[in-house]
Amino acid sequence: MTTSDTTASPIQTQVLDGLALANEVRGHLAESVAKITQAGHRPPCLAVVLVGDDPASRSYIKGKQRACSRVGMESVEHMLPEATSQDEVLALIDRLNADDGIDGILVQLPLPKQISPAVVAEAVDPAKDADALHPTTSGRLMAGTAELVSCTPLGIMAVLDHYEVPLEGAHAVVIGRSNIVGKPISLLLQQRNATVTMCHSRTRDLAAVCREADILVAAVGQPRMVQADWIKPGAAVMDVGVSEVDGKLVGDVDFDAAMGRAGIITPSRRGIGPMTITMLLRNTLLAYRNRKNV
Ligand code: NDP
């Protein structure tokens, strides 16, 4: 290098192909399921419960069932009408808890207003808690002893590991503090020795906090909220948010503007979504193995 060569080289942002990575992980899961069935055991089975007819939820459930069948797992669906009472949902969950042929239970969110998501989460047997929302499951995550972990955070960790992003000592900033994404991903990052800052709607000067992040996780649901100048050059940007704008899926990060600024970025399509479904399969398989000792 000559002394006149002082310009920083432009950043070539790597864009995750979440579907390709998901297919790679699902290939390993399929091999595990094949070994189980070849040994004469039944395949793992996931029960999905949908209350109401939200089209997005229906489509998510279809994707989850397709993914199950592609790795050789079974799934059963329970589609309940919008007016279903909380007691009826709890009675169904009781039956699924008691059914030895069911290994994982997922109740699709959002639920109609007469049903409390917290009550439903507590009703699921922690041994079958594929979505990892039971307080026992999240308590174990806090204690560092969890096996079943929320699917989206597990998917994010798999992406970071895929790119060999250094976590130890890194500053991770998580925007969003939901039970399903923000809190568990913060704990997982902290367990891997990152220094984690959790942000939310009352955080002061969010842009300045984000600018300090080696790893930036955006789980908000505000389209294109994170601007290019919020991103530290070269940062790993995990965009979890999914919003629909003019019929197009948009993330929490201004994706186009982040190109050339982020080191790694996940797109809103074929990004974290396929990895989330993959981790649901992983949790179902793990729940099966733990219950059946297989
Ligand atoms: P929630 O609505 O439960 O949580 C959103 C969080 O964002 C809250 O903690 C809220 O703060 C925070 N927030 C809202 N507005 C701002 C703001 N202006 N500045 C800073 N923080 C803000 O959402 P989820 O965690 O369930 O989901 C987040 C997004 O991720 C959604 O778009 C969802 O669709 C998507 N998602 C995608 C998945 C995937 O597989 N790709 C899976 C799960 C979710 P406060 O607590 O103060 O209200």
Tab-separated table of C-alpha atoms and ligand atoms in Angstrom:
chain	number	residue	atom	x	y	z
A	1	MET	CA	0.000	0.000	0.000
A	2	THR	CA	1.336	3.506	-0.824
A	3	THR	CA	1.041	6.451	1.570
A	4	SER	CA	-1.405	8.134	-0.820
A	5	ASP	CA	-3.779	5.154	-0.548
A	6	THR	CA	-5.869	6.536	2.322
A	7	THR	CA	-9.439	6.018	1.108
A	8	ALA	CA	-11.367	3.288	2.909
A	9	SER	CA	-12.469	0.537	0.535
A	10	PRO	CA	-16.249	0.533	-0.032
A	11	ILE	CA	-18.227	-2.012	1.951
A	12	GLN	CA	-19.588	-4.923	-0.037
A	13	THR	CA	-22.743	-5.672	1.912
A	14	GLN	CA	-23.506	-9.392	2.097
A	15	VAL	CA	-27.235	-10.113	1.759
A	16	LEU	CA	-28.466	-13.256	3.498
A	17	ASP	CA	-30.267	-15.831	1.387
A	18	GLY	CA	-32.445	-17.004	4.279
A	19	LEU	CA	-34.116	-19.674	2.194
A	20	ALA	CA	-30.813	-21.265	1.160
A	21	LEU	CA	-29.585	-21.309	4.768
A	22	ALA	CA	-32.955	-22.608	5.959
A	23	ASN	CA	-32.831	-25.417	3.380
A	24	GLU	CA	-29.346	-26.365	4.537
A	25	VAL	CA	-30.476	-26.630	8.176
A	26	ARG	CA	-33.693	-28.405	7.172
A	27	GLY	CA	-31.578	-30.958	5.293
A	28	HIS	CA	-29.893	-31.889	8.593
A	29	LEU	CA	-33.272	-32.033	10.354
A	30	ALA	CA	-34.650	-34.299	7.591
A	31	GLU	CA	-31.682	-36.657	8.068
A	32	SER	CA	-32.411	-36.850	11.803
A	33	VAL	CA	-36.105	-37.549	11.195
A	34	ALA	CA	-35.233	-40.221	8.604
A	35	LYS	CA	-32.976	-41.977	11.125
A	36	ILE	CA	-35.817	-41.930	13.671
A	37	THR	CA	-38.367	-43.435	11.289
A	38	GLN	CA	-35.861	-45.963	9.898
A	39	ALA	CA	-35.389	-47.150	13.481
A	40	GLY	CA	-39.121	-47.937	13.558
A	41	HIS	CA	-40.367	-44.911	15.487
A	42	ARG	CA	-43.160	-42.627	14.370
A	43	PRO	CA	-42.124	-39.178	13.053
A	44	PRO	CA	-42.427	-36.073	15.269
A	45	CYS	CA	-45.770	-34.289	15.014
A	46	LEU	CA	-46.576	-30.581	15.395
A	47	ALA	CA	-50.108	-29.388	16.210
A	48	VAL	CA	-50.972	-25.899	14.972
A	49	VAL	CA	-53.978	-24.024	16.270
A	50	LEU	CA	-55.466	-21.066	14.407
A	51	VAL	CA	-58.367	-19.068	15.781
A	52	GLY	CA	-60.095	-16.871	13.203
A	53	ASP	CA	-59.388	-16.468	9.519
A	54	ASP	CA	-56.666	-13.845	9.301
A	55	PRO	CA	-55.228	-14.431	5.795
A	56	ALA	CA	-51.621	-13.738	6.877
A	57	SER	CA	-51.913	-16.257	9.744
A	58	ARG	CA	-53.424	-18.842	7.390
A	59	SER	CA	-50.553	-18.407	5.004
A	60	TYR	CA	-47.961	-18.672	7.842
A	61	ILE	CA	-49.618	-21.889	9.023
A	62	LYS	CA	-49.577	-23.357	5.527
A	63	GLY	CA	-45.848	-22.549	5.274
A	64	LYS	CA	-45.191	-24.243	8.604
A	65	GLN	CA	-47.117	-27.369	7.601
A	66	ARG	CA	-45.329	-27.554	4.246
A	67	ALA	CA	-41.991	-27.230	6.012
A	68	CYS	CA	-42.948	-30.070	8.413
A	69	SER	CA	-43.835	-32.431	5.607
A	70	ARG	CA	-40.638	-31.619	3.668
A	71	VAL	CA	-38.470	-32.811	6.566
A	72	GLY	CA	-40.643	-35.892	7.117
A	73	MET	CA	-42.502	-34.591	10.175
A	74	GLU	CA	-46.255	-34.701	10.591
A	75	SER	CA	-48.528	-31.801	11.434
A	76	VAL	CA	-52.165	-31.507	12.369
A	77	GLU	CA	-54.147	-28.311	12.155
A	78	HIS	CA	-57.013	-27.078	14.269
A	79	MET	CA	-58.839	-24.197	12.599
A	80	LEU	CA	-61.305	-22.606	15.003
A	81	PRO	CA	-63.806	-19.865	14.206
A	82	GLU	CA	-63.144	-16.232	15.196
A	83	ALA	CA	-65.846	-16.377	17.903
A	84	THR	CA	-64.223	-19.313	19.754
A	85	SER	CA	-64.085	-18.672	23.507
A	86	GLN	CA	-60.905	-18.804	25.561
A	87	ASP	CA	-62.259	-21.844	27.435
A	88	GLU	CA	-62.748	-23.714	24.162
A	89	VAL	CA	-59.149	-22.975	23.124
A	90	LEU	CA	-57.886	-24.057	26.555
A	91	ALA	CA	-59.884	-27.293	26.299
A	92	LEU	CA	-58.284	-28.025	22.931
A	93	ILE	CA	-54.810	-27.319	24.336
A	94	ASP	CA	-55.553	-29.705	27.234
A	95	ARG	CA	-56.412	-32.432	24.724
A	96	LEU	CA	-53.243	-31.767	22.722
A	97	ASN	CA	-51.148	-31.786	25.922
A	98	ALA	CA	-52.587	-35.199	26.826
A	99	ASP	CA	-52.227	-36.658	23.312
A	100	ASP	CA	-49.069	-38.781	23.201
A	101	GLY	CA	-48.984	-38.480	19.397
A	102	ILE	CA	-48.415	-34.707	19.586
A	103	ASP	CA	-44.886	-33.458	20.283
A	104	GLY	CA	-45.102	-29.722	19.636
A	105	ILE	CA	-47.946	-27.248	19.983
A	106	LEU	CA	-48.097	-23.866	18.300
A	107	VAL	CA	-50.974	-21.442	18.774
A	108	GLN	CA	-50.757	-18.888	15.977
A	109	LEU	CA	-50.719	-15.245	17.062
A	110	PRO	CA	-52.455	-12.813	16.985
A	111	LEU	CA	-55.507	-14.209	18.773
A	112	PRO	CA	-58.996	-12.646	18.759
A	113	LYS	CA	-59.507	-10.124	21.565
A	114	GLN	CA	-61.559	-12.457	23.810
A	115	ILE	CA	-58.516	-14.755	24.177
A	116	SER	CA	-55.489	-13.811	26.271
A	117	PRO	CA	-52.190	-14.807	24.614
A	118	ALA	CA	-50.575	-15.009	28.082
A	119	VAL	CA	-53.228	-17.447	29.369
A	120	VAL	CA	-52.894	-19.563	26.222
A	121	ALA	CA	-49.084	-19.585	26.475
A	122	GLU	CA	-49.317	-20.840	30.077
A	123	ALA	CA	-51.740	-23.607	29.090
A	124	VAL	CA	-49.303	-25.330	26.730
A	125	ASP	CA	-47.318	-28.168	28.315
A	126	PRO	CA	-43.724	-26.814	28.566
A	127	ALA	CA	-42.513	-30.191	27.218
A	128	LYS	CA	-44.422	-29.477	23.977
A	129	ASP	CA	-43.761	-25.733	23.852
A	130	ALA	CA	-42.542	-25.493	20.238
A	131	ASP	CA	-43.052	-21.717	20.168
A	132	ALA	CA	-41.232	-21.358	23.519
A	133	LEU	CA	-43.700	-18.872	25.019
A	134	HIS	CA	-44.533	-20.636	28.294
A	135	PRO	CA	-43.112	-18.752	31.318
A	136	THR	CA	-41.259	-21.930	32.356
A	137	THR	CA	-39.539	-22.002	28.971
A	138	SER	CA	-38.622	-18.307	29.052
A	139	GLY	CA	-37.521	-18.675	32.689
A	140	ARG	CA	-35.145	-21.434	31.634
A	141	LEU	CA	-33.772	-19.151	28.935
A	142	MET	CA	-33.093	-16.527	31.576
A	143	ALA	CA	-31.408	-19.152	33.773
A	144	GLY	CA	-29.289	-20.298	30.821
A	145	THR	CA	-30.739	-23.835	30.867
A	146	ALA	CA	-33.251	-23.620	27.993
A	147	GLU	CA	-33.454	-26.228	25.279
A	148	LEU	CA	-36.607	-24.951	23.590
A	149	VAL	CA	-36.069	-21.307	22.615
A	150	SER	CA	-38.210	-18.828	20.640
A	151	CYS	CA	-37.886	-19.570	16.965
A	152	THR	CA	-37.031	-16.142	15.534
A	153	PRO	CA	-34.198	-15.454	18.014
A	154	LEU	CA	-32.784	-18.937	17.352
A	155	GLY	CA	-32.957	-18.180	13.632
A	156	ILE	CA	-31.073	-14.903	14.124
A	157	MET	CA	-28.333	-16.676	16.099
A	158	ALA	CA	-28.031	-19.269	13.323
A	159	VAL	CA	-27.580	-16.472	10.767
A	160	LEU	CA	-24.896	-14.758	12.868
A	161	ASP	CA	-23.088	-18.076	13.299
A	162	HIS	CA	-23.393	-18.827	9.584
A	163	TYR	CA	-21.488	-15.617	8.840
A	164	GLU	CA	-19.126	-16.245	11.764
A	165	VAL	CA	-19.956	-12.826	13.198
A	166	PRO	CA	-17.804	-12.371	16.313
A	167	LEU	CA	-20.151	-12.114	19.295
A	168	GLU	CA	-17.792	-12.093	22.260
A	169	GLY	CA	-17.296	-8.533	23.428
A	170	ALA	CA	-19.319	-7.165	20.500
A	171	HIS	CA	-21.882	-4.462	21.152
A	172	ALA	CA	-25.320	-5.725	20.146
A	173	VAL	CA	-28.233	-3.315	20.023
A	174	VAL	CA	-31.732	-4.823	19.957
A	175	ILE	CA	-34.656	-2.586	19.044
A	176	GLY	CA	-37.876	-4.061	20.461
A	177	ARG	CA	-38.547	-5.835	23.763
A	178	SER	CA	-41.310	-8.315	22.941
A	179	ASN	CA	-41.457	-11.712	24.639
A	180	ILE	CA	-41.222	-13.430	21.277
A	181	VAL	CA	-38.225	-11.596	19.755
A	182	GLY	CA	-36.609	-8.684	21.599
A	183	LYS	CA	-36.207	-10.192	25.073
A	184	PRO	CA	-35.067	-13.690	24.047
A	185	ILE	CA	-32.589	-12.485	21.393
A	186	SER	CA	-31.088	-10.108	23.968
A	187	LEU	CA	-30.563	-13.026	26.365
A	188	LEU	CA	-29.100	-15.298	23.689
A	189	LEU	CA	-26.634	-12.609	22.603
A	190	GLN	CA	-25.674	-11.916	26.196
A	191	GLN	CA	-25.132	-15.647	26.812
A	192	ARG	CA	-22.651	-15.592	23.937
A	193	ASN	CA	-20.798	-12.747	25.668
A	194	ALA	CA	-22.033	-9.836	23.596
A	195	THR	CA	-22.701	-6.582	25.436
A	196	VAL	CA	-26.375	-5.959	24.801
A	197	THR	CA	-28.357	-2.731	24.774
A	198	MET	CA	-32.147	-3.179	24.620
A	199	CYS	CA	-34.094	-0.336	23.028
A	200	HIS	CA	-37.812	0.366	22.792
A	201	SER	CA	-40.288	3.121	22.040
A	202	ARG	CA	-39.051	5.312	24.921
A	203	THR	CA	-35.326	5.041	24.150
A	204	ARG	CA	-33.685	8.469	23.834
A	205	ASP	CA	-31.744	9.187	20.642
A	206	LEU	CA	-32.248	5.728	19.203
A	207	ALA	CA	-30.185	6.585	16.121
A	208	ALA	CA	-27.125	7.381	18.253
A	209	VAL	CA	-27.502	4.129	20.228
A	210	CYS	CA	-27.840	2.105	17.016
A	211	ARG	CA	-24.754	3.759	15.543
A	212	GLU	CA	-22.701	2.069	18.312
A	213	ALA	CA	-23.868	-1.407	17.308
A	214	ASP	CA	-21.591	-4.066	15.859
A	215	ILE	CA	-24.755	-6.177	15.665
A	216	LEU	CA	-28.087	-4.439	15.171
A	217	VAL	CA	-31.328	-6.394	15.580
A	218	ALA	CA	-34.478	-4.522	14.540
A	219	ALA	CA	-37.728	-6.137	15.743
A	220	VAL	CA	-40.196	-3.288	15.749
A	221	GLY	CA	-42.714	-3.407	12.908
A	222	GLN	CA	-42.065	0.177	11.701
A	223	PRO	CA	-41.302	0.145	7.984
A	224	ARG	CA	-37.820	1.456	7.052
A	225	MET	CA	-37.348	3.073	10.456
A	226	VAL	CA	-33.614	2.339	10.607
A	227	GLN	CA	-31.823	4.732	8.269
A	228	ALA	CA	-28.407	4.192	6.687
A	229	ASP	CA	-26.724	6.661	9.049
A	230	TRP	CA	-28.025	4.677	12.080
A	231	ILE	CA	-25.808	1.796	10.987
A	232	LYS	CA	-22.171	1.550	12.034
A	233	PRO	CA	-20.161	0.835	8.878
A	234	GLY	CA	-19.696	-2.923	8.540
A	235	ALA	CA	-22.293	-3.858	11.189
A	236	ALA	CA	-24.319	-7.084	11.020
A	237	VAL	CA	-27.921	-5.941	10.580
A	238	MET	CA	-30.658	-8.461	11.421
A	239	ASP	CA	-33.953	-7.045	10.183
A	240	VAL	CA	-36.821	-8.976	11.768
A	241	GLY	CA	-39.624	-6.488	11.072
A	242	VAL	CA	-42.216	-7.286	8.460
A	243	SER	CA	-44.705	-4.646	7.332
A	244	GLU	CA	-46.737	-4.341	4.173
A	245	VAL	CA	-46.358	-1.062	2.294
A	246	ASP	CA	-48.168	-0.635	-1.034
A	247	GLY	CA	-48.569	-4.407	-1.313
A	248	LYS	CA	-44.838	-4.983	-0.766
A	249	LEU	CA	-43.137	-6.560	2.261
A	250	VAL	CA	-40.854	-4.052	3.947
A	251	GLY	CA	-38.524	-4.462	6.912
A	252	ASP	CA	-37.659	-2.146	9.801
A	253	VAL	CA	-34.453	-1.179	7.991
A	254	ASP	CA	-34.217	0.971	4.877
A	255	PHE	CA	-32.712	-1.918	2.952
A	256	ASP	CA	-31.595	-0.066	-0.198
A	257	ALA	CA	-29.948	2.707	1.809
A	258	ALA	CA	-28.174	0.163	4.031
A	259	MET	CA	-26.414	-1.440	1.070
A	260	GLY	CA	-22.768	-0.356	1.118
A	261	ARG	CA	-23.073	0.559	4.802
A	262	ALA	CA	-23.970	-2.693	6.592
A	263	GLY	CA	-21.488	-5.557	6.472
A	264	ILE	CA	-24.267	-8.162	6.473
A	265	ILE	CA	-27.991	-7.609	6.156
A	266	THR	CA	-31.070	-9.812	6.143
A	267	PRO	CA	-33.744	-8.895	3.571
A	268	SER	CA	-37.445	-8.776	4.475
A	269	ARG	CA	-38.252	-11.551	1.981
A	270	ARG	CA	-36.185	-14.726	2.226
A	271	GLY	CA	-34.481	-13.342	5.321
A	272	ILE	CA	-35.242	-14.212	8.933
A	273	GLY	CA	-38.708	-15.665	8.070
A	274	PRO	CA	-37.545	-19.027	6.634
A	275	MET	CA	-35.093	-19.397	9.523
A	276	THR	CA	-37.931	-18.856	12.023
A	277	ILE	CA	-39.920	-21.741	10.501
A	278	THR	CA	-36.801	-23.902	10.476
A	279	MET	CA	-36.312	-23.340	14.202
A	280	LEU	CA	-39.933	-24.343	14.813
A	281	LEU	CA	-39.066	-27.686	13.189
A	282	ARG	CA	-35.922	-27.863	15.319
A	283	ASN	CA	-37.931	-27.263	18.486
A	284	THR	CA	-40.542	-29.874	17.526
A	285	LEU	CA	-37.845	-32.466	16.870
A	286	LEU	CA	-36.129	-31.626	20.155
A	287	ALA	CA	-39.405	-31.814	22.101
A	288	TYR	CA	-40.058	-35.225	20.502
A	289	ARG	CA	-36.577	-36.513	21.376
A	290	ASN	CA	-36.854	-35.294	24.961
A	291	ARG	CA	-40.303	-36.775	25.489
A	292	LYS	CA	-39.629	-40.075	23.749
A	293	ASN	CA	-35.969	-40.502	24.704
A	294	VAL	CA	-35.151	-41.183	21.052
B	1	NDP	P1	-44.214	-6.139	19.178
B	1	NDP	O1	-45.217	-5.208	18.609
B	1	NDP	O2	-44.612	-7.107	20.220
B	1	NDP	O3	-42.988	-5.291	19.755
B	1	NDP	C1	-42.488	-4.180	19.067
B	1	NDP	C2	-41.415	-3.540	19.886
B	1	NDP	O4	-40.935	-2.421	19.149
B	1	NDP	C3	-41.880	-3.021	21.247
B	1	NDP	O5	-40.962	-3.384	22.245
B	1	NDP	C4	-41.921	-1.503	21.055
B	1	NDP	O6	-41.550	-0.760	22.191
B	1	NDP	C5	-40.861	-1.299	20.009
B	1	NDP	N1	-41.115	-0.072	19.259
B	1	NDP	C6	-42.254	0.325	18.668
B	1	NDP	N2	-42.092	1.515	18.063
B	1	NDP	C7	-40.814	1.883	18.296
B	1	NDP	C8	-40.041	3.009	17.945
B	1	NDP	N3	-40.546	4.004	17.212
B	1	NDP	N4	-38.773	3.060	18.352
B	1	NDP	C9	-38.229	2.055	19.077
B	1	NDP	N5	-38.900	0.958	19.432
B	1	NDP	C10	-40.188	0.878	19.042
B	1	NDP	O7	-43.576	-6.859	17.922
B	1	NDP	P2	-42.844	-8.284	17.716
B	1	NDP	O8	-41.591	-8.360	18.480
B	1	NDP	O9	-43.833	-9.382	17.851
B	1	NDP	O10	-42.506	-8.164	16.160
B	1	NDP	C11	-41.696	-7.119	15.675
B	1	NDP	C12	-41.673	-7.176	14.166
B	1	NDP	O11	-41.083	-8.389	13.762
B	1	NDP	C13	-43.060	-7.158	13.509
B	1	NDP	O12	-42.949	-6.465	12.278
B	1	NDP	C14	-43.357	-8.618	13.249
B	1	NDP	O13	-44.230	-8.800	12.166
B	1	NDP	C15	-41.968	-9.111	12.903
B	1	NDP	N6	-41.759	-10.537	13.157
B	1	NDP	C16	-41.169	-11.248	12.164
B	1	NDP	C17	-40.893	-12.563	12.350
B	1	NDP	C18	-40.204	-13.312	11.267
B	1	NDP	O14	-40.162	-14.529	11.327
B	1	NDP	N7	-39.628	-12.637	10.289
B	1	NDP	C19	-41.254	-13.277	13.571
B	1	NDP	C20	-41.795	-12.419	14.604
B	1	NDP	C21	-42.044	-11.087	14.381
B	1	NDP	P3	-42.443	-0.700	23.546
B	1	NDP	O15	-42.170	-2.004	24.244
B	1	NDP	O16	-41.901	0.468	24.258
B	1	NDP	O17	-43.857	-0.570	23.100
